mmCIF file of C-alpha atoms and ligand atoms in Angstrom:
data_model
loop_
_atom_site.group_PDB
_atom_site.id
_atom_site.type_symbol
_atom_site.label_atom_id
_atom_site.label_comp_id
_atom_site.label_asym_id
_atom_site.label_seq_id
_atom_site.Cartn_x
_atom_site.Cartn_y
_atom_site.Cartn_z
ATOM 1 C CA UNK A 79 19.078 30.374 -29.631
ATOM 2 C CA UNK A 80 21.781 28.946 -27.680
ATOM 3 C CA UNK A 81 24.536 26.481 -28.647
ATOM 4 C CA UNK A 82 23.217 23.916 -26.584
ATOM 5 C CA UNK A 83 19.860 23.469 -28.442
ATOM 6 C CA UNK A 84 21.459 23.141 -31.664
ATOM 7 C CA UNK A 85 23.535 20.170 -30.316
ATOM 8 C CA UNK A 86 20.833 17.688 -31.030
ATOM 9 C CA UNK A 87 21.166 14.060 -32.080
ATOM 10 C CA UNK A 88 19.585 12.963 -35.066
ATOM 11 C CA UNK A 89 15.848 11.542 -34.437
ATOM 12 C CA UNK A 90 15.505 7.681 -34.671
ATOM 13 C CA UNK A 91 12.776 6.307 -36.766
ATOM 14 C CA UNK A 92 9.445 5.997 -35.649
ATOM 15 C CA UNK A 93 7.141 3.052 -34.468
ATOM 16 C CA UNK A 94 3.691 2.652 -35.865
ATOM 17 C CA UNK A 95 1.551 0.200 -33.960
ATOM 18 C CA UNK A 96 -1.593 -1.146 -35.902
ATOM 19 C CA UNK A 97 -3.864 -3.238 -34.154
ATOM 20 C CA UNK A 98 -7.374 -4.602 -35.123
ATOM 21 C CA UNK A 99 -9.640 -7.291 -34.317
ATOM 22 C CA UNK A 100 -9.049 -10.357 -37.130
ATOM 23 C CA UNK A 101 -11.342 -9.589 -39.803
ATOM 24 C CA UNK A 102 -11.118 -5.872 -39.656
ATOM 25 C CA UNK A 103 -8.787 -5.541 -42.742
ATOM 26 C CA UNK A 104 -5.689 -4.880 -40.790
ATOM 27 C CA UNK A 105 -3.489 -7.112 -43.102
ATOM 28 C CA UNK A 106 -4.695 -5.639 -46.307
ATOM 29 C CA UNK A 107 -3.974 -1.973 -44.801
ATOM 30 C CA UNK A 108 -0.484 -2.699 -43.624
ATOM 31 C CA UNK A 109 0.592 -4.294 -46.843
ATOM 32 C CA UNK A 110 -0.627 -1.366 -48.752
ATOM 33 C CA UNK A 111 1.114 0.930 -46.307
ATOM 34 C CA UNK A 112 4.405 -0.960 -46.480
ATOM 35 C CA UNK A 113 4.203 -1.261 -50.330
ATOM 36 C CA UNK A 114 3.646 2.551 -50.739
ATOM 37 C CA UNK A 115 6.678 3.716 -48.836
ATOM 38 C CA UNK A 116 10.265 2.688 -48.605
ATOM 39 C CA UNK A 117 10.753 4.491 -45.555
ATOM 40 C CA UNK A 118 8.424 2.047 -43.710
ATOM 41 C CA UNK A 119 9.571 -1.462 -42.876
ATOM 42 C CA UNK A 120 7.117 -4.239 -41.840
ATOM 43 C CA UNK A 121 8.128 -6.031 -38.751
ATOM 44 C CA UNK A 122 8.043 -9.642 -39.226
ATOM 45 C CA UNK A 123 6.965 -11.540 -36.067
ATOM 46 C CA UNK A 124 8.031 -14.615 -34.849
ATOM 47 C CA UNK A 125 5.082 -17.171 -34.029
ATOM 48 C CA UNK A 126 4.303 -20.493 -32.825
ATOM 49 C CA UNK A 127 1.397 -21.016 -34.835
ATOM 50 C CA UNK A 128 1.499 -23.264 -38.164
ATOM 51 C CA UNK A 129 1.884 -21.318 -41.519
ATOM 52 C CA UNK A 130 -1.450 -20.686 -43.341
ATOM 53 C CA UNK A 131 -1.766 -21.866 -46.964
ATOM 54 C CA UNK A 132 0.478 -19.331 -49.048
ATOM 55 C CA UNK A 133 2.438 -18.120 -46.068
ATOM 56 C CA UNK A 134 6.158 -18.486 -46.457
ATOM 57 C CA UNK A 135 8.737 -18.500 -43.562
ATOM 58 C CA UNK A 136 10.595 -15.072 -43.248
ATOM 59 C CA UNK A 137 7.984 -13.096 -45.098
ATOM 60 C CA UNK A 138 4.695 -12.927 -43.171
ATOM 61 C CA UNK A 139 6.105 -14.522 -40.116
ATOM 62 C CA UNK A 140 9.156 -16.563 -38.858
ATOM 63 C CA UNK A 141 7.449 -19.770 -37.802
ATOM 64 C CA UNK A 142 9.109 -21.332 -34.901
ATOM 65 C CA UNK A 143 8.358 -24.262 -32.468
ATOM 66 C CA UNK A 144 7.112 -23.578 -28.810
ATOM 67 C CA UNK A 145 10.442 -24.563 -27.236
ATOM 68 C CA UNK A 146 12.322 -22.297 -29.574
ATOM 69 C CA UNK A 147 10.091 -19.319 -28.770
ATOM 70 C CA UNK A 148 10.431 -19.882 -25.116
ATOM 71 C CA UNK A 149 14.067 -19.792 -25.432
ATOM 72 C CA UNK A 150 14.129 -16.666 -27.223
ATOM 73 C CA UNK A 151 11.863 -15.242 -24.251
ATOM 74 C CA UNK A 152 14.512 -16.304 -21.878
ATOM 75 C CA UNK A 153 17.188 -14.739 -23.925
ATOM 76 C CA UNK A 154 15.203 -11.477 -24.179
ATOM 77 C CA UNK A 155 14.998 -11.413 -27.928
ATOM 78 C CA UNK A 156 11.503 -9.686 -27.906
ATOM 79 C CA UNK A 157 10.597 -6.177 -27.645
ATOM 80 C CA UNK A 158 7.215 -7.774 -26.639
ATOM 81 C CA UNK A 159 5.381 -11.087 -26.955
ATOM 82 C CA UNK A 160 2.031 -12.134 -26.042
ATOM 83 C CA UNK A 161 -0.230 -15.198 -26.403
ATOM 84 C CA UNK A 162 -2.995 -14.619 -29.045
ATOM 85 C CA UNK A 163 -5.799 -17.112 -29.835
ATOM 86 C CA UNK A 164 -3.675 -19.734 -28.168
ATOM 87 C CA UNK A 165 -0.467 -19.237 -30.085
ATOM 88 C CA UNK A 166 2.542 -17.107 -29.156
ATOM 89 C CA UNK A 167 3.668 -14.155 -31.145
ATOM 90 C CA UNK A 168 6.707 -11.728 -30.424
ATOM 91 C CA UNK A 169 8.406 -8.635 -32.014
ATOM 92 C CA UNK A 170 12.016 -9.067 -32.614
ATOM 93 C CA UNK A 171 13.954 -6.468 -30.660
ATOM 94 C CA UNK A 172 16.893 -6.791 -32.736
ATOM 95 C CA UNK A 173 14.772 -6.109 -35.880
ATOM 96 C CA UNK A 174 13.019 -3.145 -34.057
ATOM 97 C CA UNK A 175 16.261 -1.410 -33.050
ATOM 98 C CA UNK A 176 17.842 -1.910 -36.249
ATOM 99 C CA UNK A 177 15.321 -0.206 -38.244
ATOM 100 C CA UNK A 178 15.015 2.513 -35.965
ATOM 101 C CA UNK A 179 18.691 3.297 -36.075
ATOM 102 C CA UNK A 180 18.232 3.570 -39.921
ATOM 103 C CA UNK A 181 15.727 6.389 -39.395
ATOM 104 C CA UNK A 182 12.911 4.607 -41.152
ATOM 105 C CA UNK A 183 9.613 3.695 -39.624
ATOM 106 C CA UNK A 184 8.759 0.404 -38.486
ATOM 107 C CA UNK A 185 5.309 -1.003 -38.752
ATOM 108 C CA UNK A 186 4.015 -3.694 -36.060
ATOM 109 C CA UNK A 187 0.994 -5.323 -36.883
ATOM 110 C CA UNK A 188 0.214 -6.732 -33.262
ATOM 111 C CA UNK A 189 -2.483 -7.364 -31.026
ATOM 112 C CA UNK A 190 -3.625 -4.892 -28.082
ATOM 113 C CA UNK A 191 -1.348 -6.695 -25.435
ATOM 114 C CA UNK A 192 1.720 -6.221 -27.633
ATOM 115 C CA UNK A 193 0.738 -2.595 -28.685
ATOM 116 C CA UNK A 194 0.189 -1.570 -24.850
ATOM 117 C CA UNK A 195 3.551 -3.042 -24.032
ATOM 118 C CA UNK A 196 5.295 -1.401 -26.947
ATOM 119 C CA UNK A 197 3.830 2.132 -25.722
ATOM 120 C CA UNK A 198 5.100 1.470 -22.329
ATOM 121 C CA UNK A 199 8.377 1.097 -23.610
ATOM 122 C CA UNK A 200 8.351 3.431 -26.418
ATOM 123 C CA UNK A 201 6.040 6.359 -25.499
ATOM 124 C CA UNK A 202 6.643 8.018 -28.927
ATOM 125 C CA UNK A 203 4.952 4.967 -30.841
ATOM 126 C CA UNK A 204 2.067 6.092 -32.870
ATOM 127 C CA UNK A 205 -1.014 3.745 -31.882
ATOM 128 C CA UNK A 206 -3.604 3.281 -34.526
ATOM 129 C CA UNK A 207 -6.645 0.979 -34.206
ATOM 130 C CA UNK A 208 -8.815 -0.408 -37.112
ATOM 131 C CA UNK A 209 -12.269 -1.417 -36.696
ATOM 132 C CA UNK A 210 -15.323 -2.308 -38.892
ATOM 133 C CA UNK A 211 -18.414 0.008 -38.333
ATOM 134 C CA UNK A 212 -19.904 -2.482 -35.849
ATOM 135 C CA UNK A 213 -19.631 -5.981 -34.459
ATOM 136 C CA UNK A 214 -22.177 -7.250 -37.028
ATOM 137 C CA UNK A 215 -20.137 -6.216 -39.731
ATOM 138 C CA UNK A 216 -17.033 -8.054 -38.535
ATOM 139 C CA UNK A 217 -19.007 -11.103 -38.072
ATOM 140 C CA UNK A 218 -20.142 -10.996 -41.654
ATOM 141 C CA UNK A 219 -16.875 -10.381 -42.782
ATOM 142 C CA UNK A 220 -15.397 -13.286 -40.828
ATOM 143 C CA UNK A 221 -18.026 -15.426 -42.278
ATOM 144 C CA UNK A 222 -17.474 -14.349 -45.927
ATOM 145 C CA UNK A 223 -13.772 -15.010 -45.885
ATOM 146 C CA UNK A 224 -14.514 -18.516 -45.096
ATOM 147 C CA UNK A 225 -11.056 -19.190 -43.324
ATOM 148 C CA UNK A 226 -12.513 -20.247 -40.011
ATOM 149 C CA UNK A 227 -15.358 -22.551 -38.662
ATOM 150 C CA UNK A 228 -18.174 -21.065 -36.601
ATOM 151 C CA UNK A 229 -16.471 -21.960 -33.178
ATOM 152 C CA UNK A 230 -13.348 -20.083 -34.312
ATOM 153 C CA UNK A 231 -15.362 -17.079 -35.485
ATOM 154 C CA UNK A 232 -17.208 -16.922 -31.981
ATOM 155 C CA UNK A 233 -13.678 -17.077 -30.219
ATOM 156 C CA UNK A 234 -12.483 -14.140 -32.508
ATOM 157 C CA UNK A 235 -15.729 -12.053 -32.166
ATOM 158 C CA UNK A 236 -15.495 -12.330 -28.336
ATOM 159 C CA UNK A 237 -11.564 -11.514 -28.461
ATOM 160 C CA UNK A 238 -12.806 -8.434 -30.551
ATOM 161 C CA UNK A 239 -15.112 -7.194 -27.976
ATOM 162 C CA UNK A 240 -12.207 -7.881 -25.387
ATOM 163 C CA UNK A 241 -9.705 -5.842 -27.448
ATOM 164 C CA UNK A 242 -12.222 -2.853 -27.774
ATOM 165 C CA UNK A 243 -12.043 -2.209 -24.043
ATOM 166 C CA UNK A 244 -8.530 -1.042 -24.705
ATOM 167 C CA UNK A 245 -9.277 1.558 -27.206
ATOM 168 C CA UNK A 246 -8.437 4.308 -24.969
ATOM 169 C CA UNK A 247 -4.898 3.144 -25.083
ATOM 170 C CA UNK A 248 -4.580 3.969 -28.787
ATOM 171 C CA UNK A 249 -4.348 7.382 -30.340
ATOM 172 C CA UNK A 250 -6.276 6.949 -33.592
ATOM 173 C CA UNK A 251 -9.197 4.996 -34.487
ATOM 174 C CA UNK A 252 -10.192 4.125 -38.130
ATOM 175 C CA UNK A 253 -13.365 2.833 -38.898
ATOM 176 C CA UNK A 254 -12.811 0.386 -42.146
ATOM 177 C CA UNK A 255 -15.790 1.263 -44.182
ATOM 178 C CA UNK A 256 -14.027 1.171 -47.394
ATOM 179 C CA UNK A 257 -10.603 -0.419 -47.838
ATOM 180 C CA UNK A 258 -9.089 2.099 -50.168
ATOM 181 C CA UNK A 259 -10.407 5.075 -47.925
ATOM 182 C CA UNK A 260 -8.982 3.346 -44.889
ATOM 183 C CA UNK A 261 -5.478 2.819 -46.426
ATOM 184 C CA UNK A 262 -5.631 6.884 -47.335
ATOM 185 C CA UNK A 263 -6.443 7.749 -43.813
ATOM 186 C CA UNK A 264 -3.707 5.537 -42.365
ATOM 187 C CA UNK A 265 -1.298 7.167 -44.808
ATOM 188 C CA UNK A 266 -2.253 10.428 -43.805
ATOM 189 C CA UNK A 267 -1.758 9.674 -39.958
ATOM 190 C CA UNK A 268 1.560 8.164 -40.796
ATOM 191 C CA UNK A 269 2.468 11.276 -42.894
ATOM 192 C CA UNK A 270 1.598 13.729 -40.056
ATOM 193 C CA UNK A 271 4.242 12.022 -37.965
ATOM 194 C CA UNK A 272 7.062 13.757 -40.193
ATOM 195 C CA UNK A 273 5.568 17.088 -38.820
ATOM 196 C CA UNK A 274 6.137 16.534 -35.164
ATOM 197 C CA UNK A 275 8.076 18.720 -33.279
ATOM 198 C CA UNK A 276 10.612 16.235 -31.951
ATOM 199 C CA UNK A 277 11.055 15.262 -35.688
ATOM 200 C CA UNK A 278 12.261 18.852 -36.756
ATOM 201 C CA UNK A 279 14.865 19.709 -34.150
ATOM 202 C CA UNK A 280 17.106 20.996 -36.933
ATOM 203 C CA UNK A 281 14.827 23.978 -37.245
ATOM 204 C CA UNK A 282 15.530 24.800 -33.504
HETATM 205 P P1 LIG B 400 -2.692 -14.103 -37.234
HETATM 206 O O1 LIG B 400 -2.395 -15.564 -36.525
HETATM 207 O O2 LIG B 400 -4.113 -14.115 -37.720
HETATM 208 O O3 LIG B 400 -1.793 -13.692 -38.394
HETATM 209 O O4 LIG B 400 -2.506 -13.141 -36.103
HETATM 210 C C1 LIG B 400 -3.291 -13.383 -34.854
HETATM 211 C C2 LIG B 400 -3.015 -11.990 -34.106
HETATM 212 O O5 LIG B 400 -1.687 -12.049 -33.622
HETATM 213 C C3 LIG B 400 -3.309 -10.652 -34.775
HETATM 214 O O6 LIG B 400 -4.231 -9.859 -33.991
HETATM 215 C C4 LIG B 400 -1.952 -10.042 -34.837
HETATM 216 O O7 LIG B 400 -1.963 -8.590 -34.934
HETATM 217 C C5 LIG B 400 -1.340 -10.611 -33.820
HETATM 218 N N1 LIG B 400 0.241 -10.610 -33.709
HETATM 219 C C6 LIG B 400 0.954 -10.860 -34.925
HETATM 220 N N2 LIG B 400 2.317 -10.683 -34.401
HETATM 221 C C7 LIG B 400 2.209 -10.313 -33.345
HETATM 222 C C8 LIG B 400 3.481 -9.825 -32.406
HETATM 223 O O8 LIG B 400 4.586 -10.014 -32.704
HETATM 224 N N3 LIG B 400 2.974 -9.623 -31.052
HETATM 225 C C9 LIG B 400 1.624 -9.506 -30.906
HETATM 226 N N4 LIG B 400 1.540 -9.059 -29.580
HETATM 227 N N5 LIG B 400 0.753 -9.958 -31.363
HETATM 228 C C10 LIG B 400 1.046 -10.422 -32.801
#
């Protein structure tokens, strides 16, 4: 082994992108993952949508108005941003970079447009897609959670069908049949990232 190959820089943390149609269980999975490990930090996005009951500014999202969001776009504050279901959402570039520097992993719970955009800039990002066993089950879950009216549910179902077309941009597909099993599967995928060759340069 020559000297040069020992002269590596320490690897940065990893990016984990989790996308899913709304109602597929992504938020429950993400919060369980973040609670289970101190080395995974949740990326709190900025959004122009109104807070839902129980949501707190700076916890689920940073809630901003449209003019502030657009100013942030101009100032290049976002690693990615997208319009989803009529509202703007964006991932803070500062937060992303600062977490990566601490060599922890950052979890991005974002839509497919955002996921694809992140993957282009950070090819090492781990891309996980969560889905219900089928569209019918998704419809049942959206109806059962009683958060949205029929019209909104239909918009979300149509969006889900569109999102599924981008499945090939992802590396892992986890079918959420049973929440605890899904959480364990996602944890296993994340755990496996530690064994990637590029994460283990100290052995070379
Ligand atoms: P909700 O309003 O239900 O919390 O989220 C709506 C959608 O926006 C979800 O698919 C969620 O993953 C996505 N989303 C949340 N934050 C971001 C973000 O920063 N960027 C992008 N592209 N999508 C996001």
